[in-house]
PDB file of C-alpha atoms and ligand atoms in Angstrom:
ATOM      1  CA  UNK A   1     -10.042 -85.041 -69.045  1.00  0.00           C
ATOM      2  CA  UNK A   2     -12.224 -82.116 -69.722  1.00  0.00           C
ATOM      3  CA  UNK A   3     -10.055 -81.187 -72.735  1.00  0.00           C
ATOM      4  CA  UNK A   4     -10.599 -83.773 -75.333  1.00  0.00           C
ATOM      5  CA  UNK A   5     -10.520 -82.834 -79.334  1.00  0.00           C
ATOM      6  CA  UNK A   6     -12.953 -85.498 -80.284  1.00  0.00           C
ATOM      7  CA  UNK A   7     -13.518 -84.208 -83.455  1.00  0.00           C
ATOM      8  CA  UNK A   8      -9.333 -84.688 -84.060  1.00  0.00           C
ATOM      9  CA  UNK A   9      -9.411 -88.148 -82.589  1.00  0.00           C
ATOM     10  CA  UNK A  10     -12.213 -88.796 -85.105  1.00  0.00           C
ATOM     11  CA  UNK A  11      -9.802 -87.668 -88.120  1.00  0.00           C
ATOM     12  CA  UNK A  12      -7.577 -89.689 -86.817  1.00  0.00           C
ATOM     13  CA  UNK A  13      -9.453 -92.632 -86.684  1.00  0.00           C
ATOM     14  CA  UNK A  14     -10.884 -92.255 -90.250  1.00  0.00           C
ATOM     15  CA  UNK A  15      -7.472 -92.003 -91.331  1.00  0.00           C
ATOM     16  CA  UNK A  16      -6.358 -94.951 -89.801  1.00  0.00           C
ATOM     17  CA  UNK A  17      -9.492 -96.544 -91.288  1.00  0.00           C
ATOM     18  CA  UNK A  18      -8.076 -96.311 -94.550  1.00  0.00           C
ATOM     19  CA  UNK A  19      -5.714 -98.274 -93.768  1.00  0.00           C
ATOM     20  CA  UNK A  20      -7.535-101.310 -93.269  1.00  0.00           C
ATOM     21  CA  UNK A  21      -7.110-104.707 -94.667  1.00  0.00           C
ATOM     22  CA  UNK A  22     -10.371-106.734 -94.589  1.00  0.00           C
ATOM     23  CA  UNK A  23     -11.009-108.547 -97.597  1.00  0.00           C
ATOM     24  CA  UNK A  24     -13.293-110.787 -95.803  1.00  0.00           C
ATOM     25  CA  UNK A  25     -15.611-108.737 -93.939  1.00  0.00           C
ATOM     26  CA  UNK A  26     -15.769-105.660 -95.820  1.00  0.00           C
ATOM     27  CA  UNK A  27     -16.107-103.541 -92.979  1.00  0.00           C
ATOM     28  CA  UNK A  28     -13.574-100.996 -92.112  1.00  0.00           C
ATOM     29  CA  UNK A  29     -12.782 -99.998 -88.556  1.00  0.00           C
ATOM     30  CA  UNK A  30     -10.074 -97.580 -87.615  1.00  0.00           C
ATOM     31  CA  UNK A  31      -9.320 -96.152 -83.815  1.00  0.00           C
ATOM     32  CA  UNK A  32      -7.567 -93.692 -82.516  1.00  0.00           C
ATOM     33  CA  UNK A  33      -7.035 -93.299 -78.546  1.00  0.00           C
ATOM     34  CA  UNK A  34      -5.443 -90.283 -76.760  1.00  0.00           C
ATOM     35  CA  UNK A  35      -2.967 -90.817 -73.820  1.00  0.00           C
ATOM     36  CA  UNK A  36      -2.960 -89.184 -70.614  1.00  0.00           C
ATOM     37  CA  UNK A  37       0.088 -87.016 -71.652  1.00  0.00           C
ATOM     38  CA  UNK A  38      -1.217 -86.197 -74.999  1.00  0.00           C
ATOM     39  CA  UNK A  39      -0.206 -88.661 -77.540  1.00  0.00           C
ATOM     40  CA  UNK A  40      -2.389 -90.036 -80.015  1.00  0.00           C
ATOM     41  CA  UNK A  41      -1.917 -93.429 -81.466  1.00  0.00           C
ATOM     42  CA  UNK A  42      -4.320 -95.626 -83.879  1.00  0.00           C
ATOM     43  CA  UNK A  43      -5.017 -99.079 -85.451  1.00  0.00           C
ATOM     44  CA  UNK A  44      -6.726-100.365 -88.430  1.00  0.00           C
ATOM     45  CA  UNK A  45      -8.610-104.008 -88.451  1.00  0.00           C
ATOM     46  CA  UNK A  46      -6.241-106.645 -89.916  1.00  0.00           C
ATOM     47  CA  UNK A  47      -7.433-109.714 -91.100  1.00  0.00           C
ATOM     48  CA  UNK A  48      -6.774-113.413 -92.070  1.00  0.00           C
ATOM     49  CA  UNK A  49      -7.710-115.920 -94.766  1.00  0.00           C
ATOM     50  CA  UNK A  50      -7.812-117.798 -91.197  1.00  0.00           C
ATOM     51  CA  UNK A  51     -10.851-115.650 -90.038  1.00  0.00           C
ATOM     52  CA  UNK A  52     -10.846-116.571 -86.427  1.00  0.00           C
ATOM     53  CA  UNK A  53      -7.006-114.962 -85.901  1.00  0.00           C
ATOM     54  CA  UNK A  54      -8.468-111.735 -87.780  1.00  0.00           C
ATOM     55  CA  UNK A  55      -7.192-108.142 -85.452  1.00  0.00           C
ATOM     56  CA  UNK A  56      -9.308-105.715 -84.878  1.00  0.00           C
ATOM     57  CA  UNK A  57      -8.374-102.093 -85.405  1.00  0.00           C
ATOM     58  CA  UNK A  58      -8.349-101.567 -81.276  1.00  0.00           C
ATOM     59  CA  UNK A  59      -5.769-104.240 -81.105  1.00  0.00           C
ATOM     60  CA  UNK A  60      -2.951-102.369 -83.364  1.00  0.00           C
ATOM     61  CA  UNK A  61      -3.700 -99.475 -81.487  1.00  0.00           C
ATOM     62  CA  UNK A  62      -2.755-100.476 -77.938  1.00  0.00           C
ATOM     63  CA  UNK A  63       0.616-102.347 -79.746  1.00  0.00           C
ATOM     64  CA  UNK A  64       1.197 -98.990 -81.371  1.00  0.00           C
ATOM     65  CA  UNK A  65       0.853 -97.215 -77.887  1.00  0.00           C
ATOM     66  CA  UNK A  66       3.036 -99.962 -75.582  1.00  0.00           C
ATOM     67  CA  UNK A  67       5.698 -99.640 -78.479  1.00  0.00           C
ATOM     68  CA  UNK A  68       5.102 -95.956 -78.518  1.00  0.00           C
ATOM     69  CA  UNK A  69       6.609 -95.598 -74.810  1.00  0.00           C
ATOM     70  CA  UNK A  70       2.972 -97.205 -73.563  1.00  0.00           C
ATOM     71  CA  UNK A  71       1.204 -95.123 -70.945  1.00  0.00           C
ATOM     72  CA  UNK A  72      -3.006 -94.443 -70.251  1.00  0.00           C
ATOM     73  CA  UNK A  73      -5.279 -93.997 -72.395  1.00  0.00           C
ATOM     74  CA  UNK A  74      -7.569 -90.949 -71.848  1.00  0.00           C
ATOM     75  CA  UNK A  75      -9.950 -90.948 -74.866  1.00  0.00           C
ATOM     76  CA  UNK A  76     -10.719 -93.169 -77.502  1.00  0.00           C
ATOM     77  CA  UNK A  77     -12.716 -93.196 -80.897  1.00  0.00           C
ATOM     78  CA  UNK A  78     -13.624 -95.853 -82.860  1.00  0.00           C
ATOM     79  CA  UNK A  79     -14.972 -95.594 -86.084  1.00  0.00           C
ATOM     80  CA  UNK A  80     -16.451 -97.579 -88.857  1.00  0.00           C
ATOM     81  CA  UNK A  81     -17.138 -96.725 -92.671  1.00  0.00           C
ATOM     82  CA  UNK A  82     -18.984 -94.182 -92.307  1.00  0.00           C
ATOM     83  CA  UNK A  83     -16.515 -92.150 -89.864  1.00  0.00           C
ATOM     84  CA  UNK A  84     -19.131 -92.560 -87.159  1.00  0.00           C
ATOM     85  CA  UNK A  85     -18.487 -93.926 -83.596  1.00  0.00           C
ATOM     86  CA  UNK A  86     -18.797 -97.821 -83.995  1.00  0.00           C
ATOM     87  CA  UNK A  87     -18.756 -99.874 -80.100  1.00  0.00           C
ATOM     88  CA  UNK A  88     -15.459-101.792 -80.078  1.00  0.00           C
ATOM     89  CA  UNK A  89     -16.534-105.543 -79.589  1.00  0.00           C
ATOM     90  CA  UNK A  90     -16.471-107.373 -76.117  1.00  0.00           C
ATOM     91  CA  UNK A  91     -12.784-108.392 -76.396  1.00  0.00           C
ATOM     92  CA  UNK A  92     -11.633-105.160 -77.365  1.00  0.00           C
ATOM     93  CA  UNK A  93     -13.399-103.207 -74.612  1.00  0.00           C
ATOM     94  CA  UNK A  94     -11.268-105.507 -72.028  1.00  0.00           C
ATOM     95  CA  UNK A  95      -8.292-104.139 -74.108  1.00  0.00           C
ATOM     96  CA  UNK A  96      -9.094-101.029 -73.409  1.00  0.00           C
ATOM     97  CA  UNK A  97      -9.947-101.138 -69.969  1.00  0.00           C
ATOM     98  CA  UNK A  98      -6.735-102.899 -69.631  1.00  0.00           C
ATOM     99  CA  UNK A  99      -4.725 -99.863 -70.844  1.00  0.00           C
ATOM    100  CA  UNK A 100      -7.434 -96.930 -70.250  1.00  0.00           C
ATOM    101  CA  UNK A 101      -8.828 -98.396 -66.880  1.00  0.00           C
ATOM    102  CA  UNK A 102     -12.619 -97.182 -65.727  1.00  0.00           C
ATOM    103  CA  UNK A 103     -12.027 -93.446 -65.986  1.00  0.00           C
ATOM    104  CA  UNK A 104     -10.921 -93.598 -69.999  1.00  0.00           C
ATOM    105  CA  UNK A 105     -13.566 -92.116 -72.206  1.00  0.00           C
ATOM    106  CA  UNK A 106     -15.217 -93.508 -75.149  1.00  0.00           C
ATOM    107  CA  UNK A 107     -16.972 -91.705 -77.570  1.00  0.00           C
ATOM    108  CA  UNK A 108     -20.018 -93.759 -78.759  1.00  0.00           C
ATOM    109  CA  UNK A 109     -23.224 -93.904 -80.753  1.00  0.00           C
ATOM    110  CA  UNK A 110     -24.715 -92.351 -77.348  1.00  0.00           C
ATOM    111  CA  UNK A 111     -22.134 -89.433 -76.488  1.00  0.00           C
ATOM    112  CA  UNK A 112     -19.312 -89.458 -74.794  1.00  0.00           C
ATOM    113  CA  UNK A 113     -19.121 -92.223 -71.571  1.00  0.00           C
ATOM    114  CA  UNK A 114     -16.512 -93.517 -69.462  1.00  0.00           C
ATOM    115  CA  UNK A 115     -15.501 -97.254 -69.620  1.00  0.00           C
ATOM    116  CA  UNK A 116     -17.283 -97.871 -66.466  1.00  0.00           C
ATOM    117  CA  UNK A 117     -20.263 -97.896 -68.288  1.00  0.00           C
ATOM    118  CA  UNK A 118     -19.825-100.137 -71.227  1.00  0.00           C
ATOM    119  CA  UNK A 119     -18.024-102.759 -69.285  1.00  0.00           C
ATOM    120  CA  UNK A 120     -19.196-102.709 -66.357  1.00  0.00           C
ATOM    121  CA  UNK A 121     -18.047-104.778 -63.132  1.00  0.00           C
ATOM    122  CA  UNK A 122     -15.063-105.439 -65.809  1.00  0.00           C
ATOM    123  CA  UNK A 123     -12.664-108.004 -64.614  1.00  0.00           C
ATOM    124  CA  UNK A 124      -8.943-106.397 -64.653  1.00  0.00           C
ATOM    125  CA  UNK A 125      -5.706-106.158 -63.335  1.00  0.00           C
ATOM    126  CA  UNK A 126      -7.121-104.881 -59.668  1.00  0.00           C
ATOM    127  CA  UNK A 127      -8.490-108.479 -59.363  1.00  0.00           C
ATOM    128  CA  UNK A 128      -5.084-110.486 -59.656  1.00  0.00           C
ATOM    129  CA  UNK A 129      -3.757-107.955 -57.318  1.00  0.00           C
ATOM    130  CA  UNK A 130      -5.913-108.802 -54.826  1.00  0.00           C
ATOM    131  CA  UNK A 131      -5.645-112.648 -55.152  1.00  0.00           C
ATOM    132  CA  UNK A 132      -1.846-112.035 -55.291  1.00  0.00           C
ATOM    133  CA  UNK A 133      -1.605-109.734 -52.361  1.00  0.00           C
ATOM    134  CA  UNK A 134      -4.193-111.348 -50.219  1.00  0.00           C
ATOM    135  CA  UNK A 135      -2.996-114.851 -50.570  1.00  0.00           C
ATOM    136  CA  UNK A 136       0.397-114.823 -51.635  1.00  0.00           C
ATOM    137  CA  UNK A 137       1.879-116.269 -54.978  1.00  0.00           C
ATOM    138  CA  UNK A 138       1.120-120.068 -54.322  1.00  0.00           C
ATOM    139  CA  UNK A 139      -2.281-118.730 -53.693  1.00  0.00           C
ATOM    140  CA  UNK A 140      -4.584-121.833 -53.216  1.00  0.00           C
ATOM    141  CA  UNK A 141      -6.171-120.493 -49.845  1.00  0.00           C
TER     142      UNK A 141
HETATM  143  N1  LIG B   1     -13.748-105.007 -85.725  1.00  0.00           N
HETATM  144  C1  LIG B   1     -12.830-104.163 -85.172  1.00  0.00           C
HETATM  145  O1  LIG B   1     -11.777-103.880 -85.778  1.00  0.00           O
HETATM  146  N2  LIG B   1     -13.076-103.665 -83.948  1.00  0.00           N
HETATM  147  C2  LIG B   1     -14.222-103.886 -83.229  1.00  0.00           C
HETATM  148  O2  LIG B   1     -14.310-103.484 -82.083  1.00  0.00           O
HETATM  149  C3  LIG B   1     -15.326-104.590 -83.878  1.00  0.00           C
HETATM  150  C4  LIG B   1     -14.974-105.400 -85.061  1.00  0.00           C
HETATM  151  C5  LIG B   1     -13.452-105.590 -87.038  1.00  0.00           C
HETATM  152  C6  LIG B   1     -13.080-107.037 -86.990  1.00  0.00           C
HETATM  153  C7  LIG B   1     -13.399-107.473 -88.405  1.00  0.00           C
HETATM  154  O3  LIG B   1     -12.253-107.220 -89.215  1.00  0.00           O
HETATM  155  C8  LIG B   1     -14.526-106.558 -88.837  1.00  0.00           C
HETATM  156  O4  LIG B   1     -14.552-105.511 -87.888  1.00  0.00           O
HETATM  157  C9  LIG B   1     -15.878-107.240 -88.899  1.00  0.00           C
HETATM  158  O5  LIG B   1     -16.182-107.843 -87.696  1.00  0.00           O
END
């Protein structure tokens, strides 16, 4: 998707940013992904007194977008304080690839790059298609 207003998807990211409730950390993320057909939807970090059940901003965003209508992502930005690109953590990059898949792009400290390349050989839905197609749904070989 050739046609990407990063610079928009920032704003809204840094928007969403202000949003965020994290009296624990002190560090503010916000996101904002684009969709394939040109919705943009975005998520603050949440947390929790319990720390460990703490959300990050990533995972509001891809509730926003499946209650939205759901669809792909095409482009996402994640910020953090400073309105610069911040890497989403490990889990959050598996959320992404779940709903963005190898081709969605991710703006990040290093320019622009495609999920592919900051999780690579990700594990995803192709591989419990294969073990479900292949093997049938008892599946024990
Ligand atoms: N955080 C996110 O929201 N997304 C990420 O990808 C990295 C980390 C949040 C979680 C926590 O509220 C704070 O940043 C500090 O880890």
């Amino acid at each position: 998707m050739a046609d990407v207003d990063w610079e928009a998807l920032r704003l809204a990211a840094v928007d969403a940013m202000a949003h965020a409730y994290c009296p624990y950390s002190n560090f503010q993320v916000g996101v904002a992904g684009l969709t394939t057909d040109g919705r943009v939807f975005a998520g603050c970090n949440v947390e929790n007194a319990a720390y460990g059940v703490g959300l990050c901003a990533e995972c509001g965003m891809v509730s926003a977008l499946q209650l939205g209508g759901g669809g792909r992502l095409a482009a996402v930005y994640c910020v953090g304080h400073d309105g610069k690109a911040l890497m989403p953590c490990g889990r959050c990059r598996q959320l992404l690839w779940e709903h963005g898949g190898a081709d969605c792009l991710l703006m990040t400290p290093e320019g622009v790059l495609p999920m592919s390349a900051v999780l690579p050989q990700a594990f995803g839905p192709d591989n419990l298609t294969r073990v479900a197609t292949s093997e049938g749904p008892s599946g024990h070989g």
